[in-house]
mmCIF file of C-alpha atoms in Angstrom:
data_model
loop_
_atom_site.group_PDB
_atom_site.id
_atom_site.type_symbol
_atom_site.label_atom_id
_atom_site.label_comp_id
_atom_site.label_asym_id
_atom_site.label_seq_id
_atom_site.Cartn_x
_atom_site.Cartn_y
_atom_site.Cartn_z
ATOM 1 C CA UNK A 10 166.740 157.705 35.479
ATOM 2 C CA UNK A 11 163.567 156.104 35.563
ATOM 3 C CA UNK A 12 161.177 158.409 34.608
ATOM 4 C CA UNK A 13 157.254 158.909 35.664
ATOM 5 C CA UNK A 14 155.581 156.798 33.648
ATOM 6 C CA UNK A 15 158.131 153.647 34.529
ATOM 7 C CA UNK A 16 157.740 154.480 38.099
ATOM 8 C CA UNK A 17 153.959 154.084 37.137
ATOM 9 C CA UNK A 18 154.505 150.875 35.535
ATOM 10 C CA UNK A 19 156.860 149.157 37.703
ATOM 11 C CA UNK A 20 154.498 150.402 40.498
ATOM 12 C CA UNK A 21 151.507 148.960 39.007
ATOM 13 C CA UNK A 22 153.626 145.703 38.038
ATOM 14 C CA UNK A 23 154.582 145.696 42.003
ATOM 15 C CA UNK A 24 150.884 146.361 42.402
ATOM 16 C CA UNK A 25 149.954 143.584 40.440
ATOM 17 C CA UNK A 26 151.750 141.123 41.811
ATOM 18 C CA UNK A 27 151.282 142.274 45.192
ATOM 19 C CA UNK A 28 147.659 141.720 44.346
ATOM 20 C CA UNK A 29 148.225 138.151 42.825
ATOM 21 C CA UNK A 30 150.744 137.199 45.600
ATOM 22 C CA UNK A 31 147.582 138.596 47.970
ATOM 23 C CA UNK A 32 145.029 136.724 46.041
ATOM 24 C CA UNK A 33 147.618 133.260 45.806
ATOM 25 C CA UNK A 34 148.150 134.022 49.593
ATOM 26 C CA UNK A 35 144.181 134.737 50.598
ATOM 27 C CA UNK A 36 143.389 131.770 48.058
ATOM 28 C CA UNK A 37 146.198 128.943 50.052
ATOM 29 C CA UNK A 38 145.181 130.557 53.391
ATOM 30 C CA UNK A 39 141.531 129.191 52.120
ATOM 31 C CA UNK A 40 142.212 125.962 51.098
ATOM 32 C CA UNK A 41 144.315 125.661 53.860
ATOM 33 C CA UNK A 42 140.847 126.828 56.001
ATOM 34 C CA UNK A 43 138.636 124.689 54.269
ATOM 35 C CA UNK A 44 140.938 121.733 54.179
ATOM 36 C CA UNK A 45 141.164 122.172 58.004
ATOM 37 C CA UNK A 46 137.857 122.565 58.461
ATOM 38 C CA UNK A 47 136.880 119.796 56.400
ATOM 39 C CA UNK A 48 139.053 117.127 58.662
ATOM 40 C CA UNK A 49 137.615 118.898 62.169
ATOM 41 C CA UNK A 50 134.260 117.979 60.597
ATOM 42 C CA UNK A 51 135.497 114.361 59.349
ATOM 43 C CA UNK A 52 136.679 113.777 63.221
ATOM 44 C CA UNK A 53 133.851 115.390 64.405
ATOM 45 C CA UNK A 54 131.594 113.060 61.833
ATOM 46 C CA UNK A 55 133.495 110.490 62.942
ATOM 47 C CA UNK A 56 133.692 110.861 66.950
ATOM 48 C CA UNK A 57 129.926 111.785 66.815
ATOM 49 C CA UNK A 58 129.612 108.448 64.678
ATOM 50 C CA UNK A 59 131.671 106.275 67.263
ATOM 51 C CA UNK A 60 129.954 108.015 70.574
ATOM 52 C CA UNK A 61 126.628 107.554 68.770
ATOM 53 C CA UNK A 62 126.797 103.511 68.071
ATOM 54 C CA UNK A 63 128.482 103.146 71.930
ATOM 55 C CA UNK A 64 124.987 105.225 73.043
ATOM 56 C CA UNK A 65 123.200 102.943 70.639
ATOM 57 C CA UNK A 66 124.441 99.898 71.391
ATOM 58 C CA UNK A 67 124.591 100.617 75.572
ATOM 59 C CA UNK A 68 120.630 102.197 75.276
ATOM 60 C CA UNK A 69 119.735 98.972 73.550
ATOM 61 C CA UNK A 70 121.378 97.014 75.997
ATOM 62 C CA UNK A 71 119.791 98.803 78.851
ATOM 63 C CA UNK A 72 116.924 98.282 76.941
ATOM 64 C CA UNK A 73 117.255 94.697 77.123
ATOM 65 C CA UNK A 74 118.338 94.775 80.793
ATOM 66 C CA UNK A 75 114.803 96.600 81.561
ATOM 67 C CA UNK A 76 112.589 94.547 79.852
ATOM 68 C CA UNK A 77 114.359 91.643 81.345
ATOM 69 C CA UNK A 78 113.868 93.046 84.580
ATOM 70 C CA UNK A 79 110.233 93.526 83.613
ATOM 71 C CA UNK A 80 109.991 89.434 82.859
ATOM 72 C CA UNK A 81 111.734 89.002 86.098
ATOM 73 C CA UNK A 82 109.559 91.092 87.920
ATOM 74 C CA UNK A 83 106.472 89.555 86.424
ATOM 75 C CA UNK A 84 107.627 86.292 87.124
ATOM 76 C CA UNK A 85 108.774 87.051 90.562
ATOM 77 C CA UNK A 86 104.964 88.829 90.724
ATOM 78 C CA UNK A 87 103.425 85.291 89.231
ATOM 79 C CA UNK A 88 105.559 83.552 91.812
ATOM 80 C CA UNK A 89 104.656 85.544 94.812
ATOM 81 C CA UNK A 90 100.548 85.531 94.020
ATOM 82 C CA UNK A 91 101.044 81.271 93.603
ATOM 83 C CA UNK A 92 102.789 81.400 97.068
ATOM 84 C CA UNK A 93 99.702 83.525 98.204
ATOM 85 C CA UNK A 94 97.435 80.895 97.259
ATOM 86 C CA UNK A 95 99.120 78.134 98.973
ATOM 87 C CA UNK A 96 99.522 80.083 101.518
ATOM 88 C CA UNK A 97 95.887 80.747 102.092
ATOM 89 C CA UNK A 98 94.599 77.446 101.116
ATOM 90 C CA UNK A 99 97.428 75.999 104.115
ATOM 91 C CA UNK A 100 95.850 78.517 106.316
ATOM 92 C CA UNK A 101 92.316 77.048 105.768
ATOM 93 C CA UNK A 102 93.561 73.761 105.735
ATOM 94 C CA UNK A 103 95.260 74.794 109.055
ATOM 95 C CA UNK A 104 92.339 76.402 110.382
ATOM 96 C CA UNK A 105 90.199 73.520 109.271
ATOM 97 C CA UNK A 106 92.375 70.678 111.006
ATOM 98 C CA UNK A 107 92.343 72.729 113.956
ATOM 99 C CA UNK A 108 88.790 73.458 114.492
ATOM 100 C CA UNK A 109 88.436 69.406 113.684
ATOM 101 C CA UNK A 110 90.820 68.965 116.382
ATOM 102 C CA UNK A 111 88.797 71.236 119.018
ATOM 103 C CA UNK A 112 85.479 69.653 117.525
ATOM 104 C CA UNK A 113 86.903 66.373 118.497
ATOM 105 C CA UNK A 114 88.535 67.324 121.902
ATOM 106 C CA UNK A 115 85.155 68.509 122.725
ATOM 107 C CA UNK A 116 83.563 65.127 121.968
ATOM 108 C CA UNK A 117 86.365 63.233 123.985
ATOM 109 C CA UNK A 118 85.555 65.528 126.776
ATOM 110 C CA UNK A 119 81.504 65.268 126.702
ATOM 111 C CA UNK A 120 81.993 61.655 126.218
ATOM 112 C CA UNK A 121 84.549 61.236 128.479
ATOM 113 C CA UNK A 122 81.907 62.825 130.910
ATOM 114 C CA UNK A 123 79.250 60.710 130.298
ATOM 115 C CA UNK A 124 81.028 58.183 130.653
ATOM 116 C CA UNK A 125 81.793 59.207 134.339
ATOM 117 C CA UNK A 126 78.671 59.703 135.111
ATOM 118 C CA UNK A 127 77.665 56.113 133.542
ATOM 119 C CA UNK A 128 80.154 54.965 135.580
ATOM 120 C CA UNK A 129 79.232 57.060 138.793
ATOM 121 C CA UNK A 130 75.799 55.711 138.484
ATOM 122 C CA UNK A 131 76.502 52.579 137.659
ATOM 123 C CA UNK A 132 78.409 52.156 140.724
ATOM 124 C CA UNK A 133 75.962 54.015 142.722
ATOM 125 C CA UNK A 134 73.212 51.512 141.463
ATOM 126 C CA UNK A 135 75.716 48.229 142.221
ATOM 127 C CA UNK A 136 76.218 49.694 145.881
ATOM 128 C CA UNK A 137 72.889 50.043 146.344
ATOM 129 C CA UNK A 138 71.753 47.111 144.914
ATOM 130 C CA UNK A 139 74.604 45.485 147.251
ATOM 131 C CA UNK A 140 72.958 47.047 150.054
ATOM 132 C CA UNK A 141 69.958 45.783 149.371
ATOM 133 C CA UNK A 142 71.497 41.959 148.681
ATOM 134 C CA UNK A 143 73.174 42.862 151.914
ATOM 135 C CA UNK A 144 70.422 43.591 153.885
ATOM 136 C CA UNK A 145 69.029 40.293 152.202
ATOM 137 C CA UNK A 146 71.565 38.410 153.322
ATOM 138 C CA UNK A 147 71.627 39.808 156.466
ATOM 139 C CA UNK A 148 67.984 38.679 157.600
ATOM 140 C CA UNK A 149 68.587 35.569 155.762
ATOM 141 C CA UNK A 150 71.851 35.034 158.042
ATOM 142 C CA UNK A 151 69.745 36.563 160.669
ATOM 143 C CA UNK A 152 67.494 34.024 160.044
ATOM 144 C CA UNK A 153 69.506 30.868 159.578
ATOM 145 C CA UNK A 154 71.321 31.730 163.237
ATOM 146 C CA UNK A 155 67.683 32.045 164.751
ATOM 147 C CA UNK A 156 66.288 28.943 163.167
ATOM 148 C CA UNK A 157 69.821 27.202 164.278
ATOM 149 C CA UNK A 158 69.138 28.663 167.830
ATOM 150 C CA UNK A 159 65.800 27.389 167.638
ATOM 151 C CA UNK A 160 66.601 24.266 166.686
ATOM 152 C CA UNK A 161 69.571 24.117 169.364
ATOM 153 C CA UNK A 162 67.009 25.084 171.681
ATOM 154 C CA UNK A 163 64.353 22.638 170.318
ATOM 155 C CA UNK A 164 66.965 20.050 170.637
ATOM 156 C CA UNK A 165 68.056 20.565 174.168
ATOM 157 C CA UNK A 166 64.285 20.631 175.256
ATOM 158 C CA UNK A 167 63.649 17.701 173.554
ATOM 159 C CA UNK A 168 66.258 15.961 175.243
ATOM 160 C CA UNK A 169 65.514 17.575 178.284
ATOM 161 C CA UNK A 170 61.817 16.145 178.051
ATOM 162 C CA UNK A 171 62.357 12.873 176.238
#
């Protein structure tokens, strides 16, 4: 029979190792925590690590995409302002050429009337000077046929007489 005092001591033994396999137990279940804790935060180290370089290395690249769309933009900028200045020294060019053109148009066409009106009173001068040779001529013809008639007639008379 097992009296009070073993009951006691085989309790407290029970006890005791209850309590150590408790403590072995709570101790395992710890490392066993902190072991799986310690590999979540290794992946998560490591995914954060691996996510963070791809960020890095893509914001870097955009990085390098913007400021070579800033170059390109500033060249395109250089490109289009040089295009403006051709454009608007053509224009004067154009509008230079042009009013040279109408300048000389408009000389052709004032010369072009005087000379029609040299010409118009040039040919009004020749007719009437040809009139007056005309006229001229006409008396002088006029003339001639008289004298002829009066000769003819100065002739016949003569013979006539004589």
């Amino acid at each position: 029979m097992l009296n009070i005092g073993d009951t006691k001591r085989i309790f407290y033994a029970k006890r005791k190792r209850c309590m150590m396999d408790t403590r072995a137990s709570v101790k395992s279940i710890n490392q066993k925590i902190e072991r799986v804790w310690k590999t979540q935060e290794e992946q998560r180290q490591k995914l954060y690590h691996e996510y963070c370089q791809q960020f890095l290395t893509l914001f870097q690249e955009w990085d390098t995409d913007v400021q070579k769309t800033k170059e390109e933009e500033e060249k395109l900028a250089n490109i289009f302002r040089q295009q403006q200045k051709v454009l608007q020294r053509s224009r004067i060019v154009q509008s230079q050429r042009m009013q040279a053109i109408k300048e000389l148009y408009e000389q052709f066409l004032k010369s072009k009337e005087d000379l029609e009106k040299n010409q118009e009173n040039f040919l009004i001068g020749e007719q009437s000077e040809l009139g007056k040779e005309m006229v001229v001529l006409q008396k002088h013809l006029m003339m001639a046929h008289q004298q002829q008639e009066v000769a003819t007639v100065q002739k016949s008379l003569q013979s006539l007489l004589f």
